[in-house]
XYZ file of C-alpha atoms in Angstrom:
750
model
C 0.000 0.000 0.000
C 2.822 2.411 0.851
C 6.503 2.825 0.205
C 8.971 2.712 3.113
C 10.681 5.955 4.117
C 13.949 6.636 2.364
C 16.620 9.085 3.414
C 18.936 8.977 0.408
C 18.402 10.452 -3.044
C 17.298 7.869 -5.537
C 14.600 6.947 -8.002
C 11.086 8.280 -7.480
C 9.066 6.446 -4.859
C 5.360 6.538 -4.157
C 3.394 6.698 -0.920
C -0.275 6.974 -0.091
C -1.180 9.154 2.891
C -4.464 9.225 4.787
C -5.386 12.903 5.228
C -7.520 13.975 8.194
C -9.320 17.212 8.988
C -10.525 18.103 5.474
C -14.048 19.540 5.457
C -14.482 20.472 1.796
C -12.923 20.144 -1.642
C -11.005 23.392 -1.195
C -9.192 21.790 1.754
C -8.007 19.019 -0.560
C -6.861 21.602 -3.106
C -4.912 23.453 -0.402
C -3.072 20.302 0.778
C -2.314 19.335 -2.828
C -0.908 22.786 -3.579
C 1.386 22.722 -0.524
C 2.726 19.255 -1.322
C 3.373 20.097 -4.966
C 5.460 23.099 -3.913
C 8.026 20.711 -2.408
C 11.021 19.902 -4.623
C 10.720 16.509 -6.300
C 7.132 15.976 -5.164
C 4.037 15.338 -7.288
C 0.794 14.858 -5.370
C -2.908 14.390 -5.971
C -5.321 14.718 -3.041
C -8.837 13.311 -3.164
C -11.428 14.747 -0.784
C -13.868 11.851 -1.352
C -11.404 9.109 -0.321
C -9.427 11.371 2.062
C -6.143 10.159 0.591
C -3.111 11.740 -1.006
C -1.099 9.804 -3.572
C 2.401 11.273 -3.573
C 5.400 10.586 -5.816
C 8.609 11.885 -4.263
C 12.346 11.849 -4.997
C 15.540 13.812 -4.349
C 16.011 12.905 -0.698
C 12.465 13.802 0.373
C 11.243 11.549 3.179
C 7.724 10.451 4.053
C 8.166 12.273 7.365
C 8.770 15.498 5.396
C 5.516 14.991 3.496
C 3.578 14.413 6.716
C 5.174 17.509 8.301
C 4.115 19.640 5.324
C 0.507 18.438 5.562
C 0.447 19.078 9.313
C 1.895 22.556 8.808
C -1.018 23.231 6.464
C -3.427 22.496 9.314
C -4.388 18.882 8.625
C -3.238 15.422 9.732
C -1.470 12.789 7.647
C -0.352 9.228 8.189
C 0.553 6.161 6.205
C -2.570 3.950 6.159
C -2.349 0.356 7.289
C -2.712 -2.329 4.580
C -6.412 -2.839 3.773
C -8.228 -5.665 5.467
C -11.922 -6.554 5.604
C -12.089 -5.774 9.335
C -10.500 -2.339 8.924
C -12.784 -1.489 6.043
C -15.804 -2.507 7.997
C -15.067 -0.679 11.246
C -13.487 2.516 9.893
C -16.567 4.362 8.616
C -18.570 3.798 11.816
C -15.705 5.094 13.988
C -15.246 8.168 11.817
C -18.930 9.057 11.805
C -19.492 8.670 15.551
C -18.162 12.115 16.628
C -20.180 13.867 13.907
C -23.300 11.912 14.866
C -22.851 12.835 18.541
C -22.490 16.530 17.672
C -25.590 16.363 15.464
C -27.738 14.735 18.162
C -26.560 17.302 20.711
C -27.341 20.179 18.353
C -30.828 18.939 17.406
C -31.940 18.089 20.964
C -30.788 21.447 22.382
C -31.685 23.699 19.417
C -35.358 22.766 19.095
C -36.455 24.356 22.424
C -34.231 27.419 21.785
C -35.882 28.068 18.400
C -39.352 27.374 19.819
C -38.928 29.858 22.682
C -37.580 32.561 20.351
C -40.380 32.198 17.794
C -43.382 31.578 20.099
C -43.980 34.414 22.635
C -46.243 32.138 24.710
C -43.180 30.030 25.611
C -41.138 33.014 26.777
C -41.310 32.421 30.530
C -39.731 34.832 32.995
C -36.119 33.618 32.559
C -36.475 32.076 29.100
C -33.494 34.008 27.720
C -31.151 32.489 30.318
C -32.548 29.013 29.629
C -31.909 29.658 25.912
C -28.311 30.596 26.702
C -27.830 27.431 28.762
C -29.135 25.252 25.902
C -27.447 27.150 23.052
C -23.959 27.351 24.578
C -23.064 23.636 24.031
C -24.435 23.843 20.473
C -22.345 26.864 19.470
C -19.186 25.603 21.197
C -19.101 21.785 21.192
C -21.414 20.945 18.273
C -20.121 23.738 16.002
C -16.457 23.141 16.855
C -15.608 21.542 13.433
C -16.798 24.743 11.714
C -14.735 26.985 14.004
C -11.639 24.816 13.571
C -12.000 24.784 9.783
C -12.627 28.545 9.713
C -9.408 29.115 11.689
C -7.465 26.903 9.277
C -8.972 28.782 6.328
C -8.142 32.154 7.893
C -4.499 31.158 8.387
C -4.272 30.554 4.647
C -6.280 33.570 3.558
C -9.197 31.475 2.324
C -12.930 31.505 3.003
C -15.391 28.626 2.634
C -18.867 27.814 3.865
C -17.255 26.843 7.203
C -15.986 30.422 7.543
C -19.474 31.805 6.901
C -21.038 29.474 9.468
C -18.381 30.155 12.110
C -18.472 33.940 11.702
C -22.283 34.098 11.656
C -22.910 31.796 14.618
C -20.089 33.334 16.658
C -21.381 36.855 15.987
C -24.941 35.866 16.975
C -23.786 34.097 20.139
C -21.248 36.704 21.293
C -23.692 39.562 20.703
C -26.336 37.665 22.665
C -23.845 37.226 25.529
C -23.119 40.972 25.524
C -26.819 41.811 25.412
C -27.585 39.433 28.297
C -24.730 40.447 30.600
C -24.145 44.096 29.685
C -27.328 45.129 27.872
C -30.990 44.921 28.796
C -31.723 41.458 27.316
C -31.058 39.764 30.664
C -33.837 41.612 32.448
C -36.387 39.157 33.962
C -39.585 39.116 31.907
C -37.909 40.407 28.715
C -39.708 39.142 25.588
C -39.325 39.252 21.831
C -42.805 40.297 20.654
C -44.152 38.698 17.489
C -43.872 41.712 15.185
C -42.080 42.528 11.947
C -41.857 46.296 12.340
C -39.012 47.782 10.343
C -37.703 50.286 12.838
C -34.468 50.926 14.623
C -34.379 48.987 17.889
C -32.157 48.974 20.914
C -29.606 46.274 20.074
C -28.817 45.901 23.759
C -32.175 44.165 24.224
C -31.874 41.689 21.340
C -30.554 38.112 21.479
C -29.994 35.848 18.459
C -29.349 32.503 20.162
C -31.935 30.692 18.005
C -30.084 31.758 14.856
C -26.747 30.494 16.203
C -28.165 27.174 17.437
C -30.516 26.581 14.493
C -27.889 27.206 11.806
C -25.478 24.824 13.560
C -28.071 22.037 13.807
C -29.282 22.351 10.216
C -25.820 22.411 8.690
C -24.536 19.557 10.870
C -27.463 17.472 9.581
C -26.410 18.187 6.018
C -22.769 17.352 6.768
C -23.710 14.076 8.439
C -25.730 12.812 5.474
C -22.923 13.802 3.108
C -20.276 12.143 5.285
C -22.267 8.917 5.474
C -22.307 8.723 1.676
C -18.654 9.735 1.279
C -17.345 7.131 3.726
C -18.459 4.365 1.338
C -15.544 5.125 -0.970
C -13.518 2.176 0.394
C -16.383 -0.315 0.295
C -15.571 -1.344 -3.285
C -12.190 -2.612 -2.144
C -13.770 -4.459 0.772
C -16.219 -6.119 -1.632
C -13.357 -7.173 -3.907
C -11.322 -8.564 -1.016
C -14.287 -10.672 0.057
C -14.836 -12.209 -3.394
C -12.031 -14.720 -3.122
C -12.271 -18.111 -1.451
C -11.717 -17.984 2.324
C -10.381 -21.538 2.724
C -8.675 -23.947 0.369
C -8.055 -27.713 0.339
C -4.290 -28.175 -0.122
C -2.723 -31.502 -1.075
C 0.192 -32.210 1.269
C 1.916 -35.556 1.597
C -0.944 -37.294 -0.163
C -3.493 -35.849 2.291
C -6.146 -33.167 1.855
C -5.624 -30.322 4.369
C -8.061 -27.408 4.729
C -6.141 -24.161 5.348
C -6.940 -20.412 5.093
C -6.253 -19.031 1.610
C -3.710 -16.596 3.085
C -1.441 -19.566 3.908
C -1.152 -20.674 0.263
C 2.345 -20.509 -1.254
C 3.471 -20.493 -4.880
C 3.862 -24.115 -5.976
C 1.224 -25.513 -3.602
C -1.277 -27.880 -5.186
C -4.892 -27.493 -4.126
C -8.197 -29.189 -4.867
C -11.201 -27.417 -6.415
C -14.472 -29.374 -6.321
C -17.495 -28.584 -8.542
C -19.265 -25.446 -7.321
C -16.225 -24.131 -5.407
C -14.271 -20.947 -6.101
C -10.697 -21.282 -7.304
C -8.561 -20.003 -4.415
C -5.829 -18.207 -6.377
C -4.296 -17.852 -9.838
C -2.769 -21.117 -10.963
C -2.329 -23.870 -13.557
C -4.441 -27.015 -13.856
C -2.338 -30.139 -13.226
C -5.160 -32.674 -13.075
C -8.767 -32.880 -14.284
C -11.005 -31.060 -16.761
C -13.913 -28.705 -16.147
C -15.862 -25.658 -17.278
C -14.926 -22.515 -15.352
C -17.422 -19.673 -15.041
C -15.229 -16.559 -15.245
C -18.010 -14.110 -16.167
C -17.762 -12.356 -12.810
C -14.152 -11.386 -13.555
C -13.875 -11.339 -17.346
C -17.406 -10.533 -18.473
C -17.406 -13.458 -20.938
C -20.781 -15.146 -20.837
C -19.587 -18.525 -22.193
C -17.852 -20.783 -19.604
C -14.200 -21.560 -20.324
C -13.247 -25.206 -20.820
C -10.008 -25.991 -18.967
C -7.796 -29.032 -18.772
C -4.265 -30.029 -17.764
C -1.809 -27.178 -18.373
C -4.450 -24.433 -18.709
C -4.237 -21.297 -16.541
C -7.095 -20.449 -14.158
C -7.864 -17.265 -12.217
C -8.590 -16.900 -8.522
C -12.212 -16.142 -7.465
C -13.677 -17.764 -10.608
C -16.171 -20.604 -10.173
C -15.546 -24.239 -11.023
C -18.813 -25.183 -12.728
C -17.896 -28.695 -13.843
C -15.512 -31.442 -12.732
C -12.850 -31.913 -10.064
C -9.630 -29.947 -10.594
C -6.193 -30.013 -9.013
C -4.489 -26.637 -9.450
C -0.913 -25.544 -8.800
C -0.692 -22.003 -7.395
C 1.356 -19.673 -9.609
C 0.465 -16.274 -8.073
C -0.665 -15.382 -4.572
C -1.607 -12.300 -2.569
C -1.013 -8.954 -4.237
C 0.174 -10.609 -7.471
C -3.171 -12.218 -8.333
C -5.515 -10.805 -10.951
C -8.158 -10.093 -8.283
C -5.659 -8.091 -6.182
C -4.497 -6.172 -9.261
C -8.120 -5.315 -10.060
C -8.613 -4.073 -6.479
C -5.567 -1.835 -6.979
C -7.063 -0.524 -10.233
C -10.273 0.387 -8.405
C -8.344 2.219 -5.694
C -6.199 4.080 -8.221
C -9.291 5.120 -10.171
C -11.028 6.365 -7.018
C -7.926 8.319 -5.987
C -7.622 9.982 -9.366
C -11.287 10.897 -9.611
C -11.704 14.547 -8.647
C -14.608 15.126 -6.306
C -17.011 17.828 -7.445
C -16.357 20.945 -5.391
C -19.354 22.059 -3.393
C -21.328 24.897 -4.905
C -21.805 26.413 -1.458
C -18.032 26.630 -0.957
C -17.548 28.336 -4.304
C -20.240 30.877 -3.468
C -18.889 31.339 0.065
C -15.384 32.092 -1.223
C -16.807 35.296 -2.724
C -19.690 35.931 -0.322
C -17.733 35.766 2.968
C -15.212 38.539 2.172
C -18.061 40.688 0.821
C -20.124 40.225 3.998
C -17.181 40.895 6.321
C -16.331 43.988 4.273
C -19.967 45.128 4.470
C -20.034 44.599 8.255
C -16.860 46.680 8.700
C -18.235 49.370 6.380
C -21.490 49.409 8.379
C -19.539 49.767 11.636
C -17.451 52.601 10.199
C -20.482 54.363 8.706
C -22.472 54.455 11.961
C -19.442 55.442 14.038
C -18.679 58.213 11.549
C -22.266 59.466 11.796
C -22.119 59.699 15.576
C -24.705 56.971 16.205
C -22.742 55.665 19.163
C -20.756 52.475 19.755
C -23.730 50.277 20.723
C -25.825 51.222 17.681
C -22.835 50.831 15.332
C -21.949 47.382 16.676
C -25.618 46.359 16.633
C -25.846 47.086 12.900
C -22.452 45.469 12.083
C -23.229 42.290 14.028
C -26.707 42.147 12.452
C -25.037 42.040 9.024
C -22.946 39.018 10.080
C -25.951 37.265 11.614
C -28.299 37.704 8.656
C -25.540 36.587 6.248
C -25.437 33.118 7.829
C -28.484 31.398 6.321
C -29.570 28.122 7.859
C -31.162 27.315 4.512
C -27.641 26.684 3.220
C -27.512 23.652 5.481
C -30.819 22.451 4.071
C -30.227 23.280 0.392
C -28.264 20.171 -0.499
C -29.481 17.509 1.984
C -33.218 18.188 1.578
C -33.076 18.030 -2.216
C -30.818 14.993 -1.980
C -33.055 13.203 0.510
C -36.222 13.837 -1.501
C -34.443 13.035 -4.783
C -32.840 9.868 -3.448
C -36.081 8.836 -1.786
C -37.941 9.181 -5.076
C -35.055 7.392 -6.804
C -35.294 4.492 -4.362
C -38.992 4.117 -5.209
C -37.965 3.855 -8.869
C -35.059 1.469 -8.206
C -32.308 4.130 -8.401
C -29.852 4.692 -5.532
C -27.816 7.938 -5.604
C -24.736 7.784 -3.384
C -24.115 11.443 -2.625
C -24.351 15.062 -3.737
C -20.929 15.038 -5.394
C -22.383 12.596 -7.959
C -25.032 14.998 -9.208
C -22.917 17.692 -10.819
C -21.326 15.113 -13.108
C -24.653 14.002 -14.609
C -25.141 17.407 -16.212
C -21.880 17.171 -18.162
C -21.972 13.521 -19.271
C -22.078 13.113 -23.060
C -20.918 9.504 -23.576
C -22.236 6.341 -21.920
C -20.168 3.138 -22.006
C -22.199 -0.037 -21.534
C -20.838 -3.379 -20.398
C -22.477 -6.193 -22.354
C -22.845 -9.171 -20.039
C -25.474 -8.618 -17.360
C -26.105 -5.037 -18.450
C -27.336 -5.062 -22.044
C -27.803 -8.845 -21.906
C -29.258 -11.063 -19.165
C -25.829 -12.374 -18.146
C -26.873 -16.011 -18.284
C -26.816 -18.591 -21.039
C -30.242 -19.087 -22.633
C -31.652 -21.423 -25.265
C -32.650 -19.006 -28.032
C -33.079 -21.179 -31.143
C -33.873 -24.743 -32.291
C -33.084 -25.948 -35.847
C -34.389 -29.426 -36.691
C -33.636 -31.837 -39.521
C -36.405 -32.676 -41.954
C -38.974 -34.979 -40.377
C -37.818 -34.301 -36.800
C -40.283 -32.855 -34.287
C -38.974 -29.928 -32.191
C -40.684 -31.214 -29.039
C -38.887 -34.557 -29.357
C -35.546 -32.750 -29.708
C -36.149 -30.620 -26.635
C -37.493 -33.519 -24.551
C -34.592 -35.893 -25.257
C -31.784 -33.292 -25.296
C -33.211 -31.492 -22.257
C -33.470 -34.717 -20.258
C -29.829 -35.619 -20.924
C -28.508 -32.101 -20.323
C -30.467 -31.884 -17.069
C -28.103 -34.455 -15.594
C -25.048 -32.272 -16.410
C -23.567 -29.455 -14.284
C -22.202 -27.555 -17.302
C -23.682 -24.012 -17.670
C -24.535 -24.561 -21.356
C -26.218 -27.856 -20.453
C -28.242 -26.050 -17.799
C -29.346 -23.480 -20.384
C -30.570 -26.253 -22.712
C -32.321 -28.126 -19.882
C -34.028 -24.982 -18.561
C -35.145 -23.895 -22.042
C -36.469 -27.360 -22.815
C -38.400 -27.596 -19.547
C -40.006 -24.184 -20.174
C -41.203 -25.255 -23.633
C -42.228 -28.899 -23.207
C -42.837 -29.264 -19.471
C -41.641 -32.217 -17.399
C -38.521 -33.946 -18.752
C -37.943 -37.722 -18.597
C -35.132 -39.204 -16.488
C -32.151 -40.644 -18.442
C -31.651 -44.397 -18.098
C -27.909 -43.971 -18.660
C -25.643 -40.897 -18.637
C -21.959 -40.067 -19.214
C -20.113 -36.792 -19.663
C -17.343 -36.561 -22.246
C -14.802 -33.896 -21.241
C -14.758 -30.940 -23.623
C -17.254 -32.497 -26.051
C -20.667 -33.020 -24.449
C -22.816 -35.795 -22.988
C -24.198 -39.143 -24.052
C -26.835 -41.433 -22.601
C -30.070 -43.296 -23.055
C -33.436 -41.523 -22.789
C -36.763 -43.344 -23.386
C -34.844 -46.141 -25.122
C -32.995 -43.786 -27.507
C -29.182 -43.540 -27.560
C -28.744 -39.745 -27.409
C -25.700 -37.519 -28.045
C -25.692 -33.778 -27.182
C -22.625 -31.578 -27.609
C -20.071 -30.345 -30.125
C -20.132 -31.391 -33.770
C -16.922 -33.367 -33.107
C -18.812 -35.595 -30.654
C -21.126 -36.646 -33.472
C -18.179 -37.083 -35.831
C -16.562 -39.495 -33.340
C -19.680 -41.645 -33.791
C -19.476 -41.283 -37.604
C -22.431 -38.924 -37.821
C -22.509 -35.759 -39.954
C -24.862 -32.810 -39.823
C -27.176 -32.473 -42.860
C -26.516 -29.399 -45.045
C -29.337 -27.331 -43.481
C -28.139 -28.029 -39.944
C -24.485 -27.386 -40.897
C -25.535 -24.007 -42.308
C -27.456 -23.214 -39.107
C -24.376 -24.156 -37.041
C -22.062 -21.899 -39.061
C -24.475 -18.950 -38.882
C -24.893 -19.366 -35.123
C -21.141 -19.438 -34.523
C -20.592 -16.485 -36.871
C -23.000 -14.512 -34.677
C -20.998 -15.517 -31.601
C -23.522 -18.034 -30.304
C -22.809 -21.556 -29.084
C -24.117 -24.303 -31.396
C -25.091 -27.587 -29.705
C -25.618 -30.623 -31.946
C -28.229 -33.270 -31.055
C -28.357 -36.808 -32.392
C -30.078 -40.065 -31.477
C -30.320 -43.539 -32.856
C -27.333 -42.964 -35.174
C -28.669 -39.818 -36.893
C -28.058 -36.058 -36.447
C -31.425 -34.515 -35.629
C -30.984 -30.851 -34.601
C -28.786 -27.881 -33.774
C -29.589 -25.804 -30.705
C -28.464 -22.162 -30.343
C -27.388 -21.054 -26.879
C -26.343 -17.478 -26.099
C -26.477 -14.705 -23.551
C -29.850 -13.220 -24.530
C -30.361 -9.469 -24.923
C -32.734 -8.004 -22.324
C -36.144 -7.072 -23.699
C -35.764 -3.469 -22.524
C -32.220 -2.761 -23.762
C -33.093 -1.372 -27.207
C -35.665 1.017 -25.702
C -33.098 2.083 -23.083
C -30.555 2.976 -25.783
C -33.171 5.152 -27.511
C -33.861 6.996 -24.233
C -30.145 7.531 -23.559
C -29.679 9.018 -27.038
C -32.611 11.353 -26.346
C -30.665 12.689 -23.329
C -27.788 13.633 -25.638
C -25.601 10.617 -24.775
C -23.547 8.591 -27.268
C -23.771 4.850 -26.359
C -20.686 2.608 -26.642
C -20.600 -1.170 -26.060
C -17.576 -2.455 -24.108
C -17.048 -6.181 -23.525
C -14.517 -8.932 -22.997
C -16.508 -11.191 -25.334
C -15.430 -11.832 -28.919
C -16.180 -9.288 -31.646
C -18.843 -11.387 -33.382
C -20.925 -11.607 -30.196
C -20.411 -7.911 -29.425
C -21.392 -6.677 -32.882
C -24.472 -8.922 -32.978
C -25.684 -7.535 -29.630
C -24.828 -3.945 -30.633
C -26.768 -4.237 -33.884
C -29.775 -5.659 -32.043
C -30.028 -2.747 -29.585
C -28.894 0.097 -31.871
C -25.302 0.820 -30.767
C -22.805 1.910 -33.447
C -19.487 2.006 -31.537
C -18.103 -1.273 -30.119
C -14.977 -2.194 -28.106
C -14.708 -6.001 -27.985
C -12.236 -8.565 -26.589
C -11.146 -6.064 -23.932
C -9.348 -7.563 -20.918
C -10.723 -6.510 -17.496
C -7.715 -4.345 -16.642
C -7.917 -2.683 -20.076
C -11.492 -1.434 -19.545
C -10.071 1.388 -17.418
C -7.771 2.341 -20.304
C -10.732 2.569 -22.707
C -12.522 4.947 -20.318
C -9.331 7.011 -19.879
C -8.867 7.198 -23.663
C -12.416 8.501 -24.129
C -11.842 11.063 -21.364
C -8.588 12.133 -23.044
C -10.632 12.885 -26.166
C -12.545 15.456 -24.121
C -15.596 13.324 -23.465
C -17.398 13.186 -20.114
C -17.966 9.472 -19.642
C -20.676 7.528 -17.821
C -20.123 3.775 -17.397
C -22.777 1.114 -16.761
C -21.640 -2.313 -15.551
C -22.353 -5.145 -13.146
C -19.258 -7.333 -12.773
C -16.022 -7.299 -10.811
C -14.295 -6.673 -14.136
C -16.251 -3.410 -14.412
C -15.449 -2.075 -10.926
C -12.269 -0.180 -11.834
C -13.857 1.312 -14.961
C -16.922 2.370 -12.926
C -14.640 4.154 -10.465
C -12.594 5.770 -13.255
C -15.613 7.031 -15.207
C -16.939 10.504 -14.507
C -20.230 8.826 -13.576
C -20.479 5.143 -12.624
C -23.851 3.381 -12.833
C -23.858 -0.117 -11.319
C -26.513 -2.731 -11.934
C -27.998 -3.792 -8.583
C -28.261 -7.348 -9.901
C -24.452 -7.470 -10.201
C -21.569 -7.953 -7.790
C -21.001 -5.970 -4.588
C -17.679 -4.689 -5.951
C -19.371 -3.104 -8.962
C -22.203 -1.667 -6.852
C -19.810 -0.082 -4.361
C -17.531 1.330 -7.084
C -20.440 3.006 -8.871
C -21.950 6.411 -8.108
C -25.514 5.342 -8.895
C -27.021 1.882 -8.430
C -29.860 0.615 -10.636
C -31.631 -1.816 -8.311
C -33.861 -3.505 -10.891
C -31.119 -4.354 -13.359
C -33.240 -2.684 -16.072
C -31.106 -0.528 -18.382
C -34.010 1.899 -18.870
C -33.397 2.925 -15.270
C -30.034 4.387 -16.382
C -31.852 7.038 -18.419
C -34.247 7.721 -15.532
C -31.291 7.924 -13.115
C -29.560 10.580 -15.211
C -32.793 12.560 -15.619
C -33.523 12.400 -11.868
C -29.941 13.352 -10.991
C -30.051 16.349 -13.326
C -33.395 17.429 -11.865
C -32.047 17.047 -8.302
C -28.953 19.094 -9.174
C -31.135 21.848 -10.641
C -33.188 21.831 -7.423
C -30.041 22.120 -5.281
C -28.860 25.083 -7.346
C -32.261 26.736 -6.996
C -32.182 26.096 -3.254
C -28.730 27.651 -2.923
C -29.852 30.710 -4.869
C -32.895 31.277 -2.669
C -30.976 30.438 0.512
C -28.716 33.383 -0.248
C -31.361 35.589 -1.853
C -33.604 35.805 1.221
C -30.670 36.775 3.386
C -29.098 39.142 0.870
C -32.452 40.930 0.648
C -32.334 41.481 4.417
C -28.725 42.727 4.427
C -29.708 46.370 3.696
C -32.091 46.250 6.685
C -29.280 44.947 8.872
C -26.811 47.571 7.619
C -29.391 50.292 8.271
C -29.792 49.097 11.870
C -33.437 48.110 11.234
C -33.075 44.357 11.809
C -34.925 43.093 14.866
C -34.793 39.449 16.089
C -38.165 38.587 14.556
C -37.059 39.687 11.078
C -33.833 37.703 11.496
C -35.810 34.662 12.612
C -38.359 35.133 9.827
C -35.633 35.308 7.176
C -34.197 32.086 8.556
C -37.600 30.380 8.722
C -38.958 31.548 5.355
C -35.778 30.657 3.452
C -35.799 27.218 5.086
C -39.482 26.643 4.317
C -38.952 27.686 0.707
C -35.958 25.370 0.318
C -37.857 22.410 1.775
C -40.919 23.145 -0.371
C -38.807 23.442 -3.502
C -37.117 20.126 -2.705
C -40.452 18.370 -2.152
C -41.358 19.034 -5.789
C -38.955 16.212 -6.666
C -41.503 13.748 -5.303
C -43.466 14.346 -8.503
C -40.644 13.037 -10.730
C -41.919 10.345 -13.086
C -39.917 7.894 -15.215
C -40.177 8.258 -18.986
C -43.282 6.591 -20.373
């Protein structure tokens, strides 16, 4: 995972640092900038994964890198090697402090806001009770905002954290002054329910509800964002868990069950039918069909025998195999794919928050306006109290609680509606990408197609009844474990009903099966199997076989009683909805591309059937990332739809990853959006819903600022009383929530 510290000049080394304390994308940019200023250092920092990938040379040590990050105001350390336990426990531990602050803020803020807004609740010493409840919120619960604001100030930057910290601190400190040195602490003092625009005595006003309410609302938004962001490492956890946990090793003529981690290169291990192959190796005994679709995307099982290579985590679907381990641990194909996923996630720039970009301009303007207001009133002889009242009012009104609601409310309503439609959106950083996407890359197996072998055609010789073919061939294939045999048996049972039981059965490695069904000697398998029994396919059946294989389908010959009777076509069938989905994606301005590890004939047949013009076929799993990178280098914004482990790295690399919920956990976790139903039409709906949600968030942010900006002149003029401040906070929040609720009316395309 990381490179040991070196103290002497030498070739470039690489280290990955876990960065702590970042609160927004601008924090990541600041750390990256500081690291890149070091001689011999090239760094990329990802806010989503909270990691920095650093290449360093020229005598730079890892300790120097960590010191630079810490001097910037953040923490850095070399992460421990990934393990399933670490991946599982980390997110919960990281979220606990934020969750505790949120609960504290919500529980204490609700009565403070209620007392400030409802005169009937303002008992004799209500203002002191409000102070008691609000103090922990503004200090303990809001501490992350204050800390981030201080870090920003040290570097001359301003983000949303700065705006929150300045606004809440101003409201709280002014309230303290008014309570202890002004008239607000007088027993029986109330805030009447009136919106009169007139100059008031600032010494009698407290704004504790604004300070506490803003903190609670924005902490809620941060918590929901953090919960989504912490899933970044789950793709790696899912990949690590794909492999076999235990393996049967042959030692001294005995079978010994050991953990997979104890395997060594050269060990021979047993793989029974239905078991996963423990690690990359070479078959030394036995023959079988290996289902590698999860890793390679190829829908047709691979026939293997003595001397053939096999890949760890693939499934032995046929006979007993003895395999000699050739690669273990980090050298295996599965481990290399996990590394590809991590690299892709690290290199994927997180979308910078809109609120931070606005705050970078808004905060200096507001602080400048507050100082100008203070100077204006002092210069006009209004007195120190009146001048400070107006200046502080500017800071208070500039901190809109609606900012904290703008993103999470739209996201919660949008994701809730998406969940009803079978679309899961991982987080707000996903949404901005959907607007820019112009190319959508589609995996074939399991995405455009069903991902399972299906009987799609029956060609019979003259005088042969199709039902007889299906009944006899289906009965014999039903006794086989081979995936193609299962496809034939399932298809036959669906068309003719109950299948007879074979009176005799034998499997012939690599060729097919033979047996006796209802008194007929039946052969089902490759053409060569029939040739071994001196049988040839008639011209019509031979033509059907050639056409099927030219289209990338598997042709299965059937014979009985010494005569070739039929050819069956087996293939990974295209989903009924795929062609319609491609039409909808084109309507959204997207160019569809088919990407698959299958052979070109299969790929082009599927592409033609669904209406895709551009095809990348025979692409190895690790090369799928390169295809996405090449498209991005051409200036395209790429969305990727996939469902297999072989798609995980490409999903992470793409600007927008859409994972089929019917696929593997690794693909689902690496994607940005998950399509629960496995229906490709949901991809078009997902992009439409994401774009609509993003537009709602932007509208929310506009109105969150607009309400408060409209009240800024009142504050600067010294006309802002607590009820107007509270009303601005309440009305902007109500508008934002109402605007977000409109997303519930989103409907999928008819």
